[in-house]
Tab-separated table of C-alpha atoms in Angstrom:
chain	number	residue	atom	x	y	z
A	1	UNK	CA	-61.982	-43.801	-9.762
A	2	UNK	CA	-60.772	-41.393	-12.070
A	3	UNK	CA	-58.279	-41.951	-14.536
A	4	UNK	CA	-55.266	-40.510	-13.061
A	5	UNK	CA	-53.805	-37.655	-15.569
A	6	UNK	CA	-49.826	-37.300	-15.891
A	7	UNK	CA	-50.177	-34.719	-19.577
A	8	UNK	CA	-52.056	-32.138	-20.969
A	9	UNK	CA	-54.595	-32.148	-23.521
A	10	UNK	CA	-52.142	-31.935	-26.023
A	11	UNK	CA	-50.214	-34.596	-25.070
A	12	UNK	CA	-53.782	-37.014	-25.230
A	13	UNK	CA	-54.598	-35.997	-28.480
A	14	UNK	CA	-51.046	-36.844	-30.385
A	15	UNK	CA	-51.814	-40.569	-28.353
A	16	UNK	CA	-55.273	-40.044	-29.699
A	17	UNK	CA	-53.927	-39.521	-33.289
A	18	UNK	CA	-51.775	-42.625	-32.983
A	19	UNK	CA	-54.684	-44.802	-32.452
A	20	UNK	CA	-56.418	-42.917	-35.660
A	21	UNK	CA	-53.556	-43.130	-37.921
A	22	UNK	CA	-53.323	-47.862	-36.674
A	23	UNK	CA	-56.989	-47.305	-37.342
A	24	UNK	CA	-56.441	-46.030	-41.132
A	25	UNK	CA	-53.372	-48.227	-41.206
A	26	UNK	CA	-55.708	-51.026	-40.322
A	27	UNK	CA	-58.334	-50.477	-43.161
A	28	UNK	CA	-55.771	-49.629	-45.828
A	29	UNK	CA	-54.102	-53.021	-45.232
A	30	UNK	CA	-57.662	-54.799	-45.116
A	31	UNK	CA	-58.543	-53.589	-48.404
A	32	UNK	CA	-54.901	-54.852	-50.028
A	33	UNK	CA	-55.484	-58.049	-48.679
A	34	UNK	CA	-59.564	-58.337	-49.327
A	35	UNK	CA	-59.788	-58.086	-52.833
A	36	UNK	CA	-57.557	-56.481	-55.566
A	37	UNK	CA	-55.833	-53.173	-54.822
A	38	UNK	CA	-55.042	-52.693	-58.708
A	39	UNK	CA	-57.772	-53.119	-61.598
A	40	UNK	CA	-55.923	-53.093	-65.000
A	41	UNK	CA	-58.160	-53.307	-68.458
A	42	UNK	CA	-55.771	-54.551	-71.002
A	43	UNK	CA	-55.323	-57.301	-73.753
A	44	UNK	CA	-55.826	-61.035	-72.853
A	45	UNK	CA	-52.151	-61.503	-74.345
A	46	UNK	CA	-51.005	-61.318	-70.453
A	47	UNK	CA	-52.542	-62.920	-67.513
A	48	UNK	CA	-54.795	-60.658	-65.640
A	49	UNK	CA	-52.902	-61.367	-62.165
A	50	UNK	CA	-49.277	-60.612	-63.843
A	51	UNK	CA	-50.426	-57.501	-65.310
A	52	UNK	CA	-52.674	-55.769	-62.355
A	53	UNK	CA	-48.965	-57.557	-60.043
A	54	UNK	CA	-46.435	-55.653	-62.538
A	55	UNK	CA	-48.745	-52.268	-62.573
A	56	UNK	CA	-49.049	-52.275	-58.553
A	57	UNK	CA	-45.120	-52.984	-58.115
A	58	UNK	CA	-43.969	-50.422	-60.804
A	59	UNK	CA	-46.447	-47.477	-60.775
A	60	UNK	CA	-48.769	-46.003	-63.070
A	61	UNK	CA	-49.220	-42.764	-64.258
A	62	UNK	CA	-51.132	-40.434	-65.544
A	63	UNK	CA	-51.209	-37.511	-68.276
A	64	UNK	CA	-51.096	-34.304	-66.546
A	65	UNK	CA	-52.499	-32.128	-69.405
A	66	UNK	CA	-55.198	-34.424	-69.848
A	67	UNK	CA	-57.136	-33.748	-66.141
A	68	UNK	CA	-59.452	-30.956	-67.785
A	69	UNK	CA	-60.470	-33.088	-70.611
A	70	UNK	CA	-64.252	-33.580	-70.397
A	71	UNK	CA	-64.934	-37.443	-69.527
A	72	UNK	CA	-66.465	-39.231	-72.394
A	73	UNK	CA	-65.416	-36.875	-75.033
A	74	UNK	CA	-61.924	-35.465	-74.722
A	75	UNK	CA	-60.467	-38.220	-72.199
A	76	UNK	CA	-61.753	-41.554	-70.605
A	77	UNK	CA	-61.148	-40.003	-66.902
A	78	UNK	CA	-59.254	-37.128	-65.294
A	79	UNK	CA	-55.781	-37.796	-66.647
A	80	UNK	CA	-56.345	-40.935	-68.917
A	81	UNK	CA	-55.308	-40.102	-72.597
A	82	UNK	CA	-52.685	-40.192	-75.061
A	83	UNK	CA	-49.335	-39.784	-73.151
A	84	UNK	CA	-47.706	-37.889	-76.346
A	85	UNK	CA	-49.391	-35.460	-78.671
A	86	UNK	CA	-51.515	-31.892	-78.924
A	87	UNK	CA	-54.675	-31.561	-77.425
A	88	UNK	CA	-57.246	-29.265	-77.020
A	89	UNK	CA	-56.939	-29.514	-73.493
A	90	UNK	CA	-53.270	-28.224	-72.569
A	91	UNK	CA	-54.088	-24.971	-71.606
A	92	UNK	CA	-55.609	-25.310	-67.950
A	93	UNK	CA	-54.642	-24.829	-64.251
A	94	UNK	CA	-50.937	-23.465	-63.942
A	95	UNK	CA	-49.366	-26.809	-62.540
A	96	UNK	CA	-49.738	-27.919	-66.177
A	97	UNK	CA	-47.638	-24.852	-67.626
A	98	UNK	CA	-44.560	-26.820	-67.269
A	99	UNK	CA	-43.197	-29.560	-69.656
A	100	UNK	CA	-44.409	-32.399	-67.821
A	101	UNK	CA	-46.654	-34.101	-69.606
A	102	UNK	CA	-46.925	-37.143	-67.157
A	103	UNK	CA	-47.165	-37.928	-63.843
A	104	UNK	CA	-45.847	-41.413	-62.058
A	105	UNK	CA	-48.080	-42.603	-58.819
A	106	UNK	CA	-46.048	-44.607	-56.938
A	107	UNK	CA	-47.126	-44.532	-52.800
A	108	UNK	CA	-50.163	-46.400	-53.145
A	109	UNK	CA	-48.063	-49.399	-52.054
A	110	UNK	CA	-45.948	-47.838	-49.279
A	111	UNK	CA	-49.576	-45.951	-47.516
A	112	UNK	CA	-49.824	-48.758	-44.918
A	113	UNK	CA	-46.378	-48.895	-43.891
A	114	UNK	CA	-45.998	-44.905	-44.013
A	115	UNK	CA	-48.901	-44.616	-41.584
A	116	UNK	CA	-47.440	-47.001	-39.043
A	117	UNK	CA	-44.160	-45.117	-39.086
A	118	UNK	CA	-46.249	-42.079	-38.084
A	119	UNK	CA	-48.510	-43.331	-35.466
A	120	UNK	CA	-44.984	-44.515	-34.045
A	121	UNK	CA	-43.759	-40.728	-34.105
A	122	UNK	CA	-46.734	-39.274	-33.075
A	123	UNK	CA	-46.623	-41.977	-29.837
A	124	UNK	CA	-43.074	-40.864	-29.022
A	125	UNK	CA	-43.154	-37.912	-27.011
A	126	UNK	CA	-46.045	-39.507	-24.792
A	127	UNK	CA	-43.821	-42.893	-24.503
A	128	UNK	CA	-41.077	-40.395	-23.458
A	129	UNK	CA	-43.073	-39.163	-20.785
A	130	UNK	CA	-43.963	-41.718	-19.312
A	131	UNK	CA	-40.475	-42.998	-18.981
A	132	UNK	CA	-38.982	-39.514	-17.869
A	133	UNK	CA	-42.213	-39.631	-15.160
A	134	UNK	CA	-41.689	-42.648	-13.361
A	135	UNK	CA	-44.851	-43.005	-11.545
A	136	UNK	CA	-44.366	-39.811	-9.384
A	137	UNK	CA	-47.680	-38.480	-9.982
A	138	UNK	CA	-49.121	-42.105	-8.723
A	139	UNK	CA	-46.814	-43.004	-6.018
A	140	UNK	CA	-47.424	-38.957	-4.293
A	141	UNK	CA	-51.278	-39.679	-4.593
A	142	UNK	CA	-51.511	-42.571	-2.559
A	143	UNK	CA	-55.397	-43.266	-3.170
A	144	UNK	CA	-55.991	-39.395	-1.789
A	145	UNK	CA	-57.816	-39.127	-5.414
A	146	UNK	CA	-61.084	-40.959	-3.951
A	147	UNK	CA	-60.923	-39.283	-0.158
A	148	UNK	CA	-63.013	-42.432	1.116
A	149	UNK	CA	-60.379	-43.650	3.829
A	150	UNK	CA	-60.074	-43.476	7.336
A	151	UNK	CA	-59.242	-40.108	9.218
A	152	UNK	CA	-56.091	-41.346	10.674
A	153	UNK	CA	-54.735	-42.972	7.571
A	154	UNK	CA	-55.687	-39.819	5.620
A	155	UNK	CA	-53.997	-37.918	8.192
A	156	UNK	CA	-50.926	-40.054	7.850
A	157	UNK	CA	-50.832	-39.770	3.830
A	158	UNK	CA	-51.560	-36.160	4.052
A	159	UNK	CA	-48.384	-35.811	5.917
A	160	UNK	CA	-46.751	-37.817	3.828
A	161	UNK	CA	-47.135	-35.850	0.936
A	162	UNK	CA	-46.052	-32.853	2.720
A	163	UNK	CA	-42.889	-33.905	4.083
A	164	UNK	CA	-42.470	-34.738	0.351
A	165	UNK	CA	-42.459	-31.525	-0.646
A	166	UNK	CA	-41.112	-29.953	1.970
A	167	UNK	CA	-38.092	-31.509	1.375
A	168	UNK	CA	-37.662	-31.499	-1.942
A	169	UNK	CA	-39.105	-28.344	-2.798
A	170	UNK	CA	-36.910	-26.449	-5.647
A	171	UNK	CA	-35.757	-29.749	-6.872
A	172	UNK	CA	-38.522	-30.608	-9.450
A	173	UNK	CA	-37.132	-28.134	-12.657
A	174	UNK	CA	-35.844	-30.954	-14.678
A	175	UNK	CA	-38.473	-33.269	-14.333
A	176	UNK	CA	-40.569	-30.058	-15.527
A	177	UNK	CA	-38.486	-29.533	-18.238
A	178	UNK	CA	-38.420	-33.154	-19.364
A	179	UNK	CA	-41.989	-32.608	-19.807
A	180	UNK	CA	-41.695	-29.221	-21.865
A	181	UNK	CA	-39.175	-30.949	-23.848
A	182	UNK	CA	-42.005	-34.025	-24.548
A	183	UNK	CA	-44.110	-30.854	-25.954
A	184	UNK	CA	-41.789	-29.324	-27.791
A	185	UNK	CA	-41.160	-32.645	-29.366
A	186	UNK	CA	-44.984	-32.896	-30.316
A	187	UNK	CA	-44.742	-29.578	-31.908
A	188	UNK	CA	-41.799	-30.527	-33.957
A	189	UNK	CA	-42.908	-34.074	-34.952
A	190	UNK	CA	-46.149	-32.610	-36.301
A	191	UNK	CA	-44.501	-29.990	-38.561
A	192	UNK	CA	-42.290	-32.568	-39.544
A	193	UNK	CA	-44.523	-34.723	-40.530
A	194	UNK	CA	-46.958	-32.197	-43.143
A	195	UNK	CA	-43.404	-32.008	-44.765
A	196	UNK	CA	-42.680	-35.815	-44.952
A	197	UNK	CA	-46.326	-36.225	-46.377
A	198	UNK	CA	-45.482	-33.100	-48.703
A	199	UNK	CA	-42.036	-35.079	-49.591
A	200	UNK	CA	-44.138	-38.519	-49.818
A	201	UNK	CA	-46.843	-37.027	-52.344
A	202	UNK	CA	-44.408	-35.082	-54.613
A	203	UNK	CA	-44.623	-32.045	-53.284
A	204	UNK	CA	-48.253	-31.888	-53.045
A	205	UNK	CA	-50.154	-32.147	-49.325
A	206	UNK	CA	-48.693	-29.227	-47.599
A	207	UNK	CA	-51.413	-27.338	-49.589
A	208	UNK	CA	-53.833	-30.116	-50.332
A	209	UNK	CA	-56.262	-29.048	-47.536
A	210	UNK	CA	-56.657	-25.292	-48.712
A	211	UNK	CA	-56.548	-26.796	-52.214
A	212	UNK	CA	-59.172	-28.957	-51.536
A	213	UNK	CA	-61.446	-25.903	-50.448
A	214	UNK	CA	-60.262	-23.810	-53.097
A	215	UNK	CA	-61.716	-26.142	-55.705
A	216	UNK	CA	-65.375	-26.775	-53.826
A	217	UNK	CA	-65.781	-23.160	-53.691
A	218	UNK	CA	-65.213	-22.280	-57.201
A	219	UNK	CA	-66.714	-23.675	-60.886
A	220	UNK	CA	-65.515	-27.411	-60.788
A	221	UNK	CA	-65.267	-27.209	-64.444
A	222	UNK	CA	-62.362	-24.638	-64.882
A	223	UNK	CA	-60.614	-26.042	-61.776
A	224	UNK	CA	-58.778	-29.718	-61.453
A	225	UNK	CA	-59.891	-31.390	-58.343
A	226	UNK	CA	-57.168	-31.680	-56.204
A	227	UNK	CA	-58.110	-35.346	-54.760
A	228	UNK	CA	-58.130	-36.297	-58.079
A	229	UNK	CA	-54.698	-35.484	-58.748
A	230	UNK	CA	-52.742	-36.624	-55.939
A	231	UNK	CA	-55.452	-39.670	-55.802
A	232	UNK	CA	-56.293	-40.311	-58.736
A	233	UNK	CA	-58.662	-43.323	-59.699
A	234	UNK	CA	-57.576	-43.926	-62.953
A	235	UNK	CA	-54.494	-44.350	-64.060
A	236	UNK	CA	-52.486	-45.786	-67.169
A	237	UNK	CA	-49.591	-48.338	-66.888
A	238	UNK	CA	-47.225	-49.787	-69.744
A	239	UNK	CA	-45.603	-53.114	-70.114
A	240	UNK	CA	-43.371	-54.201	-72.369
A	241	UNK	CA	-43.077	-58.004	-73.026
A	242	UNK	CA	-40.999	-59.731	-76.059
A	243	UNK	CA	-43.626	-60.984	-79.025
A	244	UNK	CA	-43.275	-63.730	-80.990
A	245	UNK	CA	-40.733	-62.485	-83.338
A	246	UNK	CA	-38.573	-61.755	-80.673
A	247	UNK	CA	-39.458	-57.803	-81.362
A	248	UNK	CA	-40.409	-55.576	-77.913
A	249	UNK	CA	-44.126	-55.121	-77.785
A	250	UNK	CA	-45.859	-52.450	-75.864
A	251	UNK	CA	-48.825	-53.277	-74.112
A	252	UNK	CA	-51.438	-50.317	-72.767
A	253	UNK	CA	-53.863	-50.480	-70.167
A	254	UNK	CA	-55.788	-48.317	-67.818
A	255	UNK	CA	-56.058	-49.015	-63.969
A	256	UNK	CA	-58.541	-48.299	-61.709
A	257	UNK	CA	-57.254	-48.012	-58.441
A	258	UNK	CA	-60.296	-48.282	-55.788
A	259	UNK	CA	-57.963	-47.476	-53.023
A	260	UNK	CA	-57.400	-44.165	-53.777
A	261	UNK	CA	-60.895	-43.421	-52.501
A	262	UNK	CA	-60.166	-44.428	-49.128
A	263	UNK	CA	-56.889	-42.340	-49.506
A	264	UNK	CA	-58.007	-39.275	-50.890
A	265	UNK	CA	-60.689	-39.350	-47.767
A	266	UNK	CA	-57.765	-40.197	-45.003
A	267	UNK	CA	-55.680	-37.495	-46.109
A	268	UNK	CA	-58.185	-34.826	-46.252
A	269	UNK	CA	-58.947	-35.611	-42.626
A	270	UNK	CA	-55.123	-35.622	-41.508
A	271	UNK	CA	-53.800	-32.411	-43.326
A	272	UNK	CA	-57.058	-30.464	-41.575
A	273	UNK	CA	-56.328	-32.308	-38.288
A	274	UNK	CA	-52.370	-31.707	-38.315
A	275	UNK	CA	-53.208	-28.279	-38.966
A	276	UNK	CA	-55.444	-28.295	-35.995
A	277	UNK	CA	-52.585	-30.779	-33.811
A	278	UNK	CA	-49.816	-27.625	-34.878
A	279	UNK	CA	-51.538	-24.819	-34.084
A	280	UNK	CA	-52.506	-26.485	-30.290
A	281	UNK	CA	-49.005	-27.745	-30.158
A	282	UNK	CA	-47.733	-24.272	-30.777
A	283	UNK	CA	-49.851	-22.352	-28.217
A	284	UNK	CA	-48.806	-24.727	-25.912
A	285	UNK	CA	-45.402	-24.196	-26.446
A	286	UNK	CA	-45.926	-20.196	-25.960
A	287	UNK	CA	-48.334	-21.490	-23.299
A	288	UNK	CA	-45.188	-22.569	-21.540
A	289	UNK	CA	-43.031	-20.171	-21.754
A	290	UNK	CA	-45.098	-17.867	-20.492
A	291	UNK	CA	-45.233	-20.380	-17.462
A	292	UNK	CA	-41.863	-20.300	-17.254
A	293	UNK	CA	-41.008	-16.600	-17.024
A	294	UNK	CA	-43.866	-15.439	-15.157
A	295	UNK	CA	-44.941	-16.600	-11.584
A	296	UNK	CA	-47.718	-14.309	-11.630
A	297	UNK	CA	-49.384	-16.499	-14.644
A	298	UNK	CA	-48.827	-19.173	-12.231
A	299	UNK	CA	-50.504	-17.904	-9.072
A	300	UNK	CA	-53.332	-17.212	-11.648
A	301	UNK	CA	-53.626	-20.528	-12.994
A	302	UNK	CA	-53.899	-22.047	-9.547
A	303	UNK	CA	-56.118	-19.971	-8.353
A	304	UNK	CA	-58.310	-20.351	-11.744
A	305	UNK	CA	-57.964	-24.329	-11.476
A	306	UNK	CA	-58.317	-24.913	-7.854
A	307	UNK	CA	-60.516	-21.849	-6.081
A	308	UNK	CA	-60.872	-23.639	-2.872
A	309	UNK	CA	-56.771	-23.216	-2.114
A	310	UNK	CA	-56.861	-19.394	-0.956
A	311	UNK	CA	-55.206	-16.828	-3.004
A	312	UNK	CA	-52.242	-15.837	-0.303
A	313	UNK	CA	-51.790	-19.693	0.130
A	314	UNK	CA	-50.891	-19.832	-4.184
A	315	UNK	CA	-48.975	-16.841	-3.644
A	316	UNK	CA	-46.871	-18.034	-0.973
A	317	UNK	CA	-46.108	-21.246	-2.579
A	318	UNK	CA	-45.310	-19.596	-6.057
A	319	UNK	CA	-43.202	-17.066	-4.484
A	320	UNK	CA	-41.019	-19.117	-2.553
A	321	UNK	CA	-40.300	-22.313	-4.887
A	322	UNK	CA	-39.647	-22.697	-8.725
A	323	UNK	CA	-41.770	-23.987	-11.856
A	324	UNK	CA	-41.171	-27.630	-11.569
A	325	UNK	CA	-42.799	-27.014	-7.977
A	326	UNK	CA	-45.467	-25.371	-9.767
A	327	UNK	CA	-45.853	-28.277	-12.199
A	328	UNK	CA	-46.478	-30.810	-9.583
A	329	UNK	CA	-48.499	-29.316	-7.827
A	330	UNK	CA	-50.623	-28.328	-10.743
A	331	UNK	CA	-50.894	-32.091	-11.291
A	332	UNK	CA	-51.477	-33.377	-8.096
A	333	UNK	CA	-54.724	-31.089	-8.455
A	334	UNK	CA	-55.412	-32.800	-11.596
A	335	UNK	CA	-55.843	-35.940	-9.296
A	336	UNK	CA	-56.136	-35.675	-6.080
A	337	UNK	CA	-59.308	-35.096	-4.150
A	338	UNK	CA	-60.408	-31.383	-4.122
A	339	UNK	CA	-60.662	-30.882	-0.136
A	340	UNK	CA	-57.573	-33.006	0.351
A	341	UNK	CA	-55.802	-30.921	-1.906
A	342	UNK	CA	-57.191	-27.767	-0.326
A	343	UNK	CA	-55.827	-28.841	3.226
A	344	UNK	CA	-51.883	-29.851	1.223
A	345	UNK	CA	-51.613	-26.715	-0.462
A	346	UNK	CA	-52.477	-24.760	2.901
A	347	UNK	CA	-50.184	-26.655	5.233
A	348	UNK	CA	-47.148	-26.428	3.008
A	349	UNK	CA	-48.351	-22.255	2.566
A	350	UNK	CA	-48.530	-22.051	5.976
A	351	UNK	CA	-44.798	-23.851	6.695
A	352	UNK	CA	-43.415	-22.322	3.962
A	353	UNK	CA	-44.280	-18.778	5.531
A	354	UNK	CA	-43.378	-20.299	9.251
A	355	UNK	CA	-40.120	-19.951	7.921
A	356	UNK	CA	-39.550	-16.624	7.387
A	357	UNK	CA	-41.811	-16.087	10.753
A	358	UNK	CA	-44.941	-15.131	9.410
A	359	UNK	CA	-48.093	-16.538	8.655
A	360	UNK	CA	-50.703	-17.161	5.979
A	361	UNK	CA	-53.519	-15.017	6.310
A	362	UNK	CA	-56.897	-17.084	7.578
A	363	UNK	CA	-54.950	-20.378	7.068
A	364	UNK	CA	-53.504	-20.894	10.910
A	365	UNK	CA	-57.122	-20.847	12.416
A	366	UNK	CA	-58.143	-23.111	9.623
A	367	UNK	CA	-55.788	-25.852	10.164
A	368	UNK	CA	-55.865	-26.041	13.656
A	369	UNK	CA	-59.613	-26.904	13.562
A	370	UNK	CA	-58.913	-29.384	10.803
């Protein structure tokens, strides 16, 4: 049996991108727990757990006009050098033209926690949905997805479903628009969430993706790499501690932070793949509306889905009832079995045009033999 369908493709792939976003979650938190998330190189003055514990609760940082230094001669790494002073380096890229000369990195601890709270939003509209649905779709099917039962109790189901929507035909809108709503909501949260990431990295992912292209396709020398600097691997952190003249020392140290690797790879992946989620999320939404204020889009759409329901059957039933109609019917077809479907769609045609005293065109003949 087939796995009954309630939502569009759209729908499925926000649920998909929940599971992806546990799944990065998941291996984030692993690697916290499983080793040391902070690497600090400083004097033996402090314990090693107590410094690389202070560094991963406060933030490091790292010197901005430093991240075109050439490794090994002008800087240690991307970002690692003096924090105050001149340097032949300070002319680069343009986000070093301002008077920053420093930059703190301070999310590496909240990434887990951040990624749950979207794989919860991303979830929502579907969880919505299946509230607002209520197990119409499955209670109308009554097993007619798998056609493998008797005559007479097929019969009997058949007719069912019919005096179903016979009698409640025009009275579906709002659970239609429940669903819209769900998709609109998928539109939004996605959106919303490229500018909570932008807001979480400083004001740096809503371009990171383009970035990120930008700086493979030209000369890697003149250009900072953009993983780099919202990821970078090496950082600096200060702590200050009182000596033994009671005096404030300063201690130094550079951090390696192994995580970012992982991070720099996630995030690539999600700003490419929200872009994708926000363009299909957007479409559908026109998609929609188009649904909405044209029945002729509709009779096409049945007719393109289901070709063994004749084309004056799709018209009659478009004609004479409203979108949510169309909705559930349009799922029904999702699920139920083809010919069954076929032999609904006509019946209700043909009743709905018995009312106005006319018939469906090669339906009546059909039927009867049936």
């Amino acid at each position: 049996m087939n796995k009954m369908k309630t939502d569009s493709i759209t729908i499925r792939l926000h649920s998909l991108t929940t599971i992806l976003i546990l799944m990065f979650s998941a291996i984030i938190s692993s690697k916290q727990v499983v080793g040391n998330p902070i690497e600090c190189v400083h004097t033996r003055d402090i314990p090693v757990e107590a410094f690389n514990s202070y560094c991963w609760i406060h933030s490091t940082y790292f010197v901005t006009r430093a991240m075109l230094g050439t490794n090994g001669i002008d800087v240690v790494a991307p970002g690692v050098a003096p924090s105050h002073g001149n340097h032949h380096y300070d002319q680069g890229d343009d986000i070093f033209s301002n008077k920053e000369t420093t930059k703190n990195v301070k999310y590496y601890q909240w990434v887990a926690f951040v990624l749950i709270l979207q794989a919860i939003l991303f979830y929502t509209p579907r969880w919505l949905w299946k509230g607002w649905e209520g197990g119409k779709i499955h209670a109308l099917m009554m097993d007619l997805d798998i056609g493998l039962c008797s005559e007479v109790e097929k019969k009997q189901k058949k007719k069912m479903l019919l005096d179903y929507l016979w009698e409640n035909l025009r009275f579906h809108n709002w659970w239609a628009y429940r669903y819209y709503l769900c998709e609109v909501l998928a539109l939004l949260n996605v959106v919303g969430q490229m500018f909570l990431m932008n807001r979480f990295f400083d004001g740096a992912f809503l371009t990171f993706g383009i970035d990120v292209l930008r700086f493979l396709e030209s000369d890697q020398e003149d250009r900072v790499d953009p993983m780099i600097y919202v990821f970078p691997r090496m950082t600096k952190c200060t702590f200050y501690k009182y000596g033994v003249s009671g005096e404030v020392e300063r201690h130094d140290a550079v951090c390696i932070l192994p995580l970012n690797v992982v991070n720099e790879k996630i995030y690539v992946f999600l700003w490419f793949w929200f872009l994708f989620l926000g363009v299909l999320s957007f479409i559908t939404v026109l998609y929609r509306i188009v649904i909405i204020f044209s029945p002729r889009t509709r009779v096409y759409l049945l007719r393109l889905r289901f070709r063994l329901v004749r084309k004056e059957a799709v018209e009659t039933i478009v004609r004479r009832s409203k979108v949510g109609d169309w909705f559930l019917l349009y799922m029904l077809g999702e699920n139920l079995d083809t010919v069954i479907y076929r032999d609904v769609m006509h019946e209700l045609a043909n009743k709905l045009a018995s009312r106005h005293h006319h018939s469906v065109p090669g339906i009546k003949g059909e039927l009867q033999e049936a």
